[in-house]
Coordinates of C-alpha atoms in Angstrom, one line a residue:
M1 CA 0.0 0.0 0.0
H2 CA 1.4 3.4 -1.0
D3 CA 1.2 6.6 0.9
E4 CA -1.0 9.2 -0.6
E5 CA 2.0 11.3 -1.9
D6 CA 3.5 8.2 -3.5
R7 CA 0.5 7.2 -5.6
D8 CA 1.0 6.9 -9.3
V9 CA -1.0 5.9 -12.3
S10 CA -0.4 2.2 -11.7
D11 CA -2.1 2.5 -8.3
E12 CA -5.2 4.2 -9.6
A13 CA -5.8 2.9 -13.1
E14 CA -6.9 -0.7 -13.7
Y15 CA -5.5 -0.7 -17.2
E16 CA -2.7 1.3 -18.9
H17 CA -1.7 1.8 -22.5
E18 CA 1.4 3.4 -24.1
D19 CA 1.9 3.9 -27.8
K20 CA 4.7 5.6 -29.6
D21 CA 5.6 5.2 -33.3
E22 CA 9.1 5.6 -34.9
P23 CA 10.7 3.2 -32.4
S24 CA 14.3 4.5 -32.9
I25 CA 13.4 7.9 -31.5
S26 CA 10.7 7.1 -29.0
T27 CA 10.6 8.8 -25.7
F28 CA 12.4 6.3 -23.6
N29 CA 14.7 4.9 -26.3
L30 CA 16.3 8.0 -27.8
R31 CA 19.6 8.3 -25.8
L32 CA 18.0 5.9 -23.3
N33 CA 17.8 2.1 -22.9
G34 CA 14.0 1.7 -22.7
F35 CA 12.4 -0.7 -20.2
E36 CA 13.5 -4.2 -19.1
I37 CA 9.9 -5.0 -18.0
Q38 CA 6.9 -4.0 -20.1
P39 CA 5.7 -0.7 -18.4
T40 CA 2.0 -0.9 -19.2
D41 CA -0.7 -3.5 -19.8
H42 CA -1.0 -2.5 -23.4
Y43 CA 2.4 -1.7 -25.0
M44 CA 2.7 -1.0 -28.7
R45 CA 6.5 -0.9 -29.1
H46 CA 6.7 -4.6 -30.2
F47 CA 4.2 -3.8 -33.0
W48 CA 6.2 -0.7 -34.2
L49 CA 9.5 -2.5 -34.1
A50 CA 8.1 -5.3 -36.3
L51 CA 6.4 -2.8 -38.6
W52 CA 9.6 -0.7 -39.0
D53 CA 11.6 -3.7 -40.0
S54 CA 9.0 -5.1 -42.5
S55 CA 9.7 -5.1 -46.2
L56 CA 6.1 -4.0 -46.7
R57 CA 6.8 -0.7 -45.0
S58 CA 10.1 -0.3 -46.9
N59 CA 8.2 -0.7 -50.2
S60 CA 5.3 1.6 -49.2
Q61 CA 4.8 5.3 -49.6
K62 CA 6.4 7.5 -46.9
Y63 CA 4.5 7.6 -43.6
C64 CA 2.6 4.4 -44.6
T65 CA 2.7 0.6 -44.5
G66 CA 0.7 -0.8 -47.4
P67 CA -2.3 1.4 -47.8
T68 CA -2.5 2.5 -44.1
P69 CA -1.0 5.7 -42.8
H70 CA 1.0 5.0 -39.6
H71 CA -1.0 7.5 -37.5
H72 CA -4.2 5.4 -38.2
F73 CA -2.7 2.5 -36.3
L74 CA -2.0 4.8 -33.3
L75 CA -5.3 6.5 -33.2
Q76 CA -7.3 3.4 -33.8
Y77 CA -5.6 1.5 -31.0
L78 CA -6.2 4.4 -28.6
E79 CA -9.9 4.5 -29.5
D80 CA -10.2 0.7 -29.1
F81 CA -8.6 0.9 -25.7
F82 CA -11.1 3.4 -24.4
V83 CA -14.1 1.5 -25.9
E84 CA -12.9 -1.8 -24.5
Y85 CA -12.4 -0.4 -21.0
H86 CA -15.2 2.1 -21.0
N87 CA -16.4 1.2 -17.5
V88 CA -13.1 1.0 -15.6
S89 CA -10.4 3.5 -14.6
K90 CA -7.6 3.7 -17.2
F91 CA -4.6 5.8 -18.4
A92 CA -3.4 6.0 -22.0
F93 CA -0.4 7.8 -23.5
G94 CA -0.1 8.1 -27.3
F95 CA 2.8 9.9 -28.9
H96 CA 3.0 10.4 -32.7
V97 CA 6.5 11.7 -33.8
E98 CA 7.0 10.5 -37.4
F99 CA 5.3 13.5 -39.1
T100 CA 6.9 16.3 -37.2
H101 CA 10.2 15.3 -35.7
S102 CA 12.3 17.1 -38.3
D103 CA 9.7 19.3 -40.0
N104 CA 6.4 20.9 -38.8
N105 CA 4.7 20.9 -42.2
P106 CA 3.6 17.3 -42.4
A107 CA 1.5 17.9 -39.2
Q108 CA -1.3 18.9 -41.6
Y109 CA -1.6 15.3 -42.7
I110 CA -3.0 14.2 -39.3
D111 CA -5.3 17.2 -38.7
A112 CA -8.6 15.8 -40.2
D113 CA -8.0 12.3 -38.7
L114 CA -7.3 13.7 -35.2
A115 CA -10.4 15.9 -35.3
R116 CA -12.5 12.8 -36.3
F117 CA -10.9 10.8 -33.5
I118 CA -11.7 13.4 -30.9
R119 CA -15.2 13.8 -32.3
R120 CA -15.8 10.0 -32.0
L121 CA -14.6 10.1 -28.3
K122 CA -17.1 12.9 -27.6
N123 CA -20.0 11.3 -29.4
N124 CA -19.4 8.0 -27.6
N125 CA -19.5 9.9 -24.3
I126 CA -15.9 8.8 -23.5
L127 CA -14.9 12.4 -22.7
D128 CA -17.7 12.6 -20.1
D129 CA -15.4 11.1 -17.5
T130 CA -12.0 11.6 -19.1
V131 CA -9.3 14.3 -18.9
L132 CA -7.9 14.7 -22.5
I133 CA -4.5 16.2 -22.8
I134 CA -3.2 17.2 -26.3
M135 CA 0.4 18.2 -26.1
A136 CA 3.8 18.4 -27.9
D137 CA 7.3 18.0 -26.4
H138 CA 8.7 21.0 -28.4
G139 CA 8.2 23.0 -31.6
A140 CA 10.4 23.2 -34.7
R141 CA 14.0 22.4 -33.9
Y142 CA 15.7 21.8 -37.2
S143 CA 13.8 23.5 -40.0
K144 CA 14.5 27.1 -41.2
V145 CA 11.9 28.5 -38.8
R146 CA 14.1 27.5 -35.9
S147 CA 16.4 30.4 -36.6
T148 CA 13.5 32.9 -36.2
V149 CA 12.1 34.4 -32.9
Q150 CA 9.0 32.3 -33.5
G151 CA 11.2 29.2 -33.7
K152 CA 12.9 30.0 -30.5
L153 CA 9.6 30.4 -28.7
E154 CA 8.2 27.2 -30.1
E155 CA 11.1 25.1 -28.8
R156 CA 10.6 26.6 -25.4
L157 CA 6.8 26.8 -25.3
P158 CA 5.3 23.6 -26.7
M159 CA 1.5 23.1 -27.0
M160 CA -0.2 21.9 -23.9
S161 CA -4.0 21.7 -23.9
F162 CA -6.3 20.2 -21.2
V163 CA -9.9 19.3 -21.8
F164 CA -11.8 18.5 -18.6
P165 CA -15.3 17.0 -18.4
K166 CA -18.1 19.5 -18.0
K167 CA -19.2 17.9 -14.7
F168 CA -15.7 18.8 -13.3
Q169 CA -16.5 22.5 -13.6
K170 CA -19.7 22.1 -11.6
R171 CA -18.3 19.8 -9.0
F172 CA -15.0 21.6 -8.4
P173 CA -15.6 25.3 -9.3
A174 CA -12.6 26.6 -7.2
L175 CA -10.2 24.2 -9.0
W176 CA -11.7 25.2 -12.3
K177 CA -11.2 28.9 -11.6
N178 CA -7.5 28.2 -10.7
L179 CA -7.1 26.3 -14.0
M180 CA -8.5 29.2 -16.0
D181 CA -6.4 31.8 -14.1
N182 CA -3.2 29.7 -14.7
R183 CA -3.6 30.0 -18.4
Q184 CA -1.8 33.3 -18.2
R185 CA 0.8 32.2 -15.6
L186 CA 4.3 30.8 -16.1
S187 CA 4.0 27.0 -16.0
T188 CA 6.3 24.0 -16.6
P189 CA 6.2 20.3 -17.2
F190 CA 6.8 19.9 -13.4
D191 CA 3.4 21.6 -12.9
V192 CA 1.8 19.1 -15.3
H193 CA 3.1 16.3 -13.2
E194 CA 1.7 17.8 -10.1
T195 CA -1.6 18.3 -11.9
L196 CA -1.8 14.6 -12.9
L197 CA -1.2 13.7 -9.2
D198 CA -4.1 15.9 -8.2
I199 CA -6.3 14.3 -10.9
L200 CA -5.6 10.9 -9.3
N201 CA -6.6 12.2 -5.9
F202 CA -8.7 15.4 -5.8
S203 CA -8.4 15.7 -2.1
R204 CA -4.7 16.4 -2.7
A205 CA -5.7 19.4 -4.9
R206 CA -7.2 21.1 -1.9
T207 CA -3.8 21.2 -0.1
S208 CA -1.8 24.2 -1.0
H209 CA 1.8 23.8 -2.1
P210 CA 4.5 26.4 -1.2
A211 CA 4.1 29.3 -3.6
F212 CA 7.6 28.9 -5.1
S213 CA 7.8 25.1 -5.3
R214 CA 9.4 23.7 -8.4
G215 CA 6.1 22.1 -9.4
I216 CA 2.7 23.6 -8.7
S217 CA -0.5 21.9 -9.8
L218 CA -2.5 23.8 -12.5
L219 CA -5.5 23.1 -10.3
Q220 CA -3.9 25.3 -7.6
Q221 CA -3.1 29.0 -7.9
I222 CA 0.3 29.8 -9.5
P223 CA 1.8 33.1 -8.3
V224 CA 1.4 35.9 -10.7
N225 CA 5.0 37.0 -10.1
R226 CA 6.5 33.6 -10.6
T227 CA 9.9 33.7 -12.3
C228 CA 12.0 31.3 -14.3
R229 CA 14.4 30.9 -11.3
S230 CA 11.6 30.1 -8.8
A231 CA 10.2 27.6 -11.3
A232 CA 13.6 26.0 -11.7
I233 CA 13.7 26.9 -15.4
L234 CA 17.3 27.3 -16.7
A235 CA 18.2 30.6 -18.3
H236 CA 18.6 29.0 -21.7
W237 CA 14.9 27.8 -21.7
C238 CA 13.4 30.9 -20.1
S239 CA 11.0 32.8 -22.4
C240 CA 10.3 35.5 -19.8
M241 CA 13.2 37.7 -20.8
Q242 CA 13.6 40.9 -22.7
Q243 CA 15.7 40.4 -25.8
I244 CA 18.1 43.2 -27.0
A245 CA 19.8 42.6 -30.3
L246 CA 23.6 42.8 -30.2
G247 CA 26.1 43.3 -33.0
T248 CA 27.7 40.0 -33.9
D249 CA 31.0 41.9 -34.3
E250 CA 31.1 43.3 -30.8
E251 CA 34.0 42.1 -28.7
F252 CA 32.1 40.7 -25.8
V253 CA 29.8 38.8 -28.2
R254 CA 32.8 37.3 -30.0
D255 CA 34.4 36.4 -26.6
A256 CA 31.1 34.7 -25.5
A257 CA 31.0 32.7 -28.8
L258 CA 34.6 31.6 -28.4
T259 CA 33.7 30.5 -24.8
L260 CA 30.9 28.4 -26.2
T261 CA 33.0 26.8 -28.9
K262 CA 35.7 25.9 -26.3
H263 CA 33.1 24.4 -24.0
I264 CA 31.7 22.2 -26.8
N265 CA 35.3 21.0 -27.6
T266 CA 35.8 20.3 -23.9
L267 CA 32.8 17.9 -24.0
T268 CA 34.3 15.9 -26.9
A269 CA 38.0 16.2 -25.9
P270 CA 38.2 12.8 -24.2
H271 CA 37.1 11.3 -27.5
R272 CA 39.3 13.4 -29.8
H273 CA 40.4 10.2 -31.7
Q274 CA 36.8 10.0 -32.8
C275 CA 35.5 13.6 -32.8
A276 CA 37.1 16.4 -34.7
E277 CA 37.9 19.7 -32.9
L278 CA 35.4 22.4 -33.9
H279 CA 36.3 25.9 -34.9
L280 CA 34.1 29.0 -34.7
T281 CA 33.5 30.3 -38.2
Q282 CA 30.4 32.5 -37.9
I283 CA 28.1 34.2 -35.3
D284 CA 24.6 34.3 -36.8
S285 CA 22.8 36.2 -34.1
A286 CA 23.3 37.5 -30.5
F287 CA 20.8 38.8 -28.0
L288 CA 21.2 40.2 -24.5
L289 CA 18.7 38.5 -22.3
I290 CA 17.6 40.4 -19.2
P291 CA 14.6 40.0 -16.9
N292 CA 11.8 42.4 -17.6
E293 CA 11.9 45.5 -15.4
Q294 CA 9.3 44.3 -12.9
V295 CA 11.3 41.1 -12.2
L296 CA 14.4 43.3 -11.7
K297 CA 12.5 45.6 -9.3
F298 CA 10.9 42.8 -7.3
R299 CA 11.8 43.2 -3.7
H300 CA 9.6 40.9 -1.7
S301 CA 6.0 39.6 -1.4
K302 CA 3.4 41.7 0.3
D303 CA 1.5 38.7 1.7
S304 CA 2.3 35.5 3.5
D305 CA 1.1 33.4 0.6
H306 CA 3.5 35.2 -1.9
R307 CA 0.6 36.1 -4.2
L308 CA 1.1 39.9 -4.1
A309 CA 4.4 41.4 -5.2
N310 CA 6.2 44.5 -4.0
F311 CA 8.1 46.0 -7.0
S312 CA 9.9 48.8 -5.2
G313 CA 13.5 47.7 -5.8
T314 CA 16.1 49.4 -8.1
V315 CA 17.3 48.1 -11.4
D316 CA 21.0 47.3 -11.2
P317 CA 21.9 44.1 -13.2
D318 CA 25.4 42.9 -12.7
F319 CA 24.7 39.5 -14.2
V320 CA 23.1 39.1 -17.6
H321 CA 22.8 36.4 -20.3
Q322 CA 23.7 36.3 -24.0
Q323 CA 21.8 34.0 -26.3
L324 CA 24.0 33.1 -29.3
Q325 CA 23.6 31.2 -32.5
I326 CA 26.9 30.2 -34.0
K327 CA 28.3 28.1 -36.8
T328 CA 31.3 25.8 -36.5
Q329 CA 33.4 23.7 -38.8
P330 CA 34.0 21.1 -39.9
C331 CA 30.5 19.6 -40.4
G332 CA 28.7 23.0 -40.4
A333 CA 27.0 22.5 -37.1
L334 CA 24.7 25.3 -35.9
F335 CA 24.4 25.7 -32.1
E336 CA 22.2 28.0 -29.9
A337 CA 23.2 28.5 -26.3
T338 CA 22.9 30.9 -23.5
I339 CA 26.1 32.3 -21.9
A340 CA 26.1 33.8 -18.4
V341 CA 28.0 37.1 -18.3
S342 CA 29.1 38.4 -14.9
F343 CA 30.2 42.0 -14.4
R344 CA 30.8 41.5 -10.6
T345 CA 34.6 41.7 -10.9
S346 CA 37.0 43.9 -12.7
E347 CA 37.1 41.3 -15.5
I348 CA 34.1 40.1 -17.5
V349 CA 33.5 36.4 -16.7
Y350 CA 31.7 34.1 -19.2
S351 CA 30.2 30.7 -18.5
V352 CA 28.0 28.4 -20.6
T353 CA 24.7 27.6 -19.0
P354 CA 23.3 24.0 -19.2
G355 CA 21.2 23.3 -22.3
I356 CA 22.9 23.7 -25.7
S357 CA 20.6 23.3 -28.7
R358 CA 21.9 21.8 -32.0
I359 CA 19.6 23.5 -34.4
N360 CA 20.4 21.8 -37.7
K361 CA 20.4 18.1 -38.6
Y362 CA 23.5 16.1 -37.7
G363 CA 22.5 13.0 -39.7
D364 CA 25.4 10.6 -39.8
Q365 CA 28.1 13.0 -38.6
P366 CA 28.2 11.4 -35.1
A367 CA 27.8 7.8 -36.4
C368 CA 31.1 6.7 -34.7
L369 CA 29.6 7.2 -31.2
R370 CA 25.9 7.2 -31.8
T371 CA 25.4 4.1 -29.8
S372 CA 28.2 4.2 -27.3
L373 CA 27.9 7.9 -26.4
P374 CA 24.5 9.1 -27.5
N375 CA 24.6 12.3 -25.3
L376 CA 27.5 13.6 -27.5
R377 CA 25.7 13.2 -30.9
E378 CA 24.9 16.9 -31.2
F379 CA 28.5 17.9 -30.7
C380 CA 30.6 15.2 -32.4
C381 CA 31.8 15.5 -36.1
C382 CA 33.4 12.1 -36.5
N383 CA 36.8 12.0 -38.1
I384 CA 35.8 8.9 -40.1
F385 CA 32.8 10.8 -41.5
L386 CA 35.1 13.6 -42.7
K387 CA 37.6 11.1 -44.3
S388 CA 34.8 9.4 -46.2
Y389 CA 34.1 12.7 -48.0
Q390 CA 37.7 13.9 -48.4
A391 CA 38.5 10.7 -50.4
N392 CA 36.0 11.9 -53.1
E393 CA 36.6 15.6 -53.0
K394 CA 38.8 15.7 -56.1
N395 CA 36.1 14.2 -58.4
H396 CA 32.8 14.9 -56.7
Q397 CA 30.9 17.8 -55.2
S398 CA 30.4 16.6 -51.6
P399 CA 28.2 17.9 -48.8
M400 CA 31.4 19.0 -47.1
S401 CA 32.7 21.1 -50.0
H402 CA 31.3 24.2 -48.6
V403 CA 33.3 23.9 -45.4
K404 CA 35.4 27.0 -44.6
S405 CA 39.0 26.7 -43.6
E406 CA 39.6 26.6 -39.9
H407 CA 42.0 29.5 -40.5
S408 CA 39.1 31.9 -40.9
P409 CA 39.4 35.2 -39.0
L410 CA 37.0 33.9 -36.2
A411 CA 38.8 30.6 -35.9
M412 CA 42.2 32.3 -35.6
K413 CA 40.9 34.5 -32.8
S414 CA 39.8 31.5 -30.9
R415 CA 43.4 30.8 -30.1
S416 CA 44.0 34.1 -28.3
P417 CA 40.9 35.0 -26.3
Q418 CA 40.9 38.5 -24.8
R419 CA 38.9 37.9 -21.7
N420 CA 38.7 35.6 -18.7
K421 CA 36.6 32.5 -19.6
H422 CA 35.3 29.7 -17.5

């Protein structure tokens, strides 16, 4: 028997279902080892593995096996699961990734089928006692839109939509009001986790959490003055910042970019026999990220529940962040990262914050360690990958023919930084 705080879905749901297509990049298998024991009663991974290896799929149109689009398998099984277990508690998680992992545009192929799927759930009264969550894990990460402001926001602000039964609104009006208010508050996946725990046990939802907990249920009131720091959001992923464009030729931008390049090389240094050293060749964009003025002026809360803020402080930032997009060679990798810049001493100090985004495809570039060191895939340009192209450079135009010399002006400067870097 579990304590109330230790309850999870397996304690409350009689039947569970998990379904994710594209088995090579599914949630618990991309950079992870998956499960030793089947995690749910109904588990579609075996089906997708067999389908992905089938000659029928290989000889079919993209996104299909035979005449059937792959998302039909996922949606139909989800619907069958809810119909079969209509009178018992259940939990299902379906995750379709094939259409949109590398490009947002194919998402349109599922629109009509998804709408029909939701309509059938509603018409069959399944949504009368079901919380439906439609979500994404992130927005565009590799296509051209990723280099725009919209693309940056989409990576940091994925879609998250909750549909509660109408009877929930009538039975729990206070919780419903909190949910509506929280639509305009800063929230995180940790809050979604807390929300799921409250749904499993509504008596838990009536117990307030500390105002600045890492996770606050969406059924409870989230403070209006919540910040990325209080919500445990790293600076690189925080979207509650003012962005001030910087010149890419400014000295402290260049120094920050060199710090980032050096940091990436430090990650691959123990495997230099496999991964080439990267050199900075271009700074595509640079922004100064600072909290909005109210955050800077926040002094303390006016009430014991930390819901009302006192913004009477002064603005005196001695610690800011730069968000950079850089290009490195060889392999033409594009990275986006956030660099912490401290002005607290006589020398400017730079440090790379956790969370570096590789914003163009790396394909087979890290094939030499894809399996053994999956966490380095974004950063490794395998020497063997480079050699395979260099062998054909004299006679063929290769994908690497556009690579600039490592002796470009920016690369040369990386050998003699002007500032103190950490």
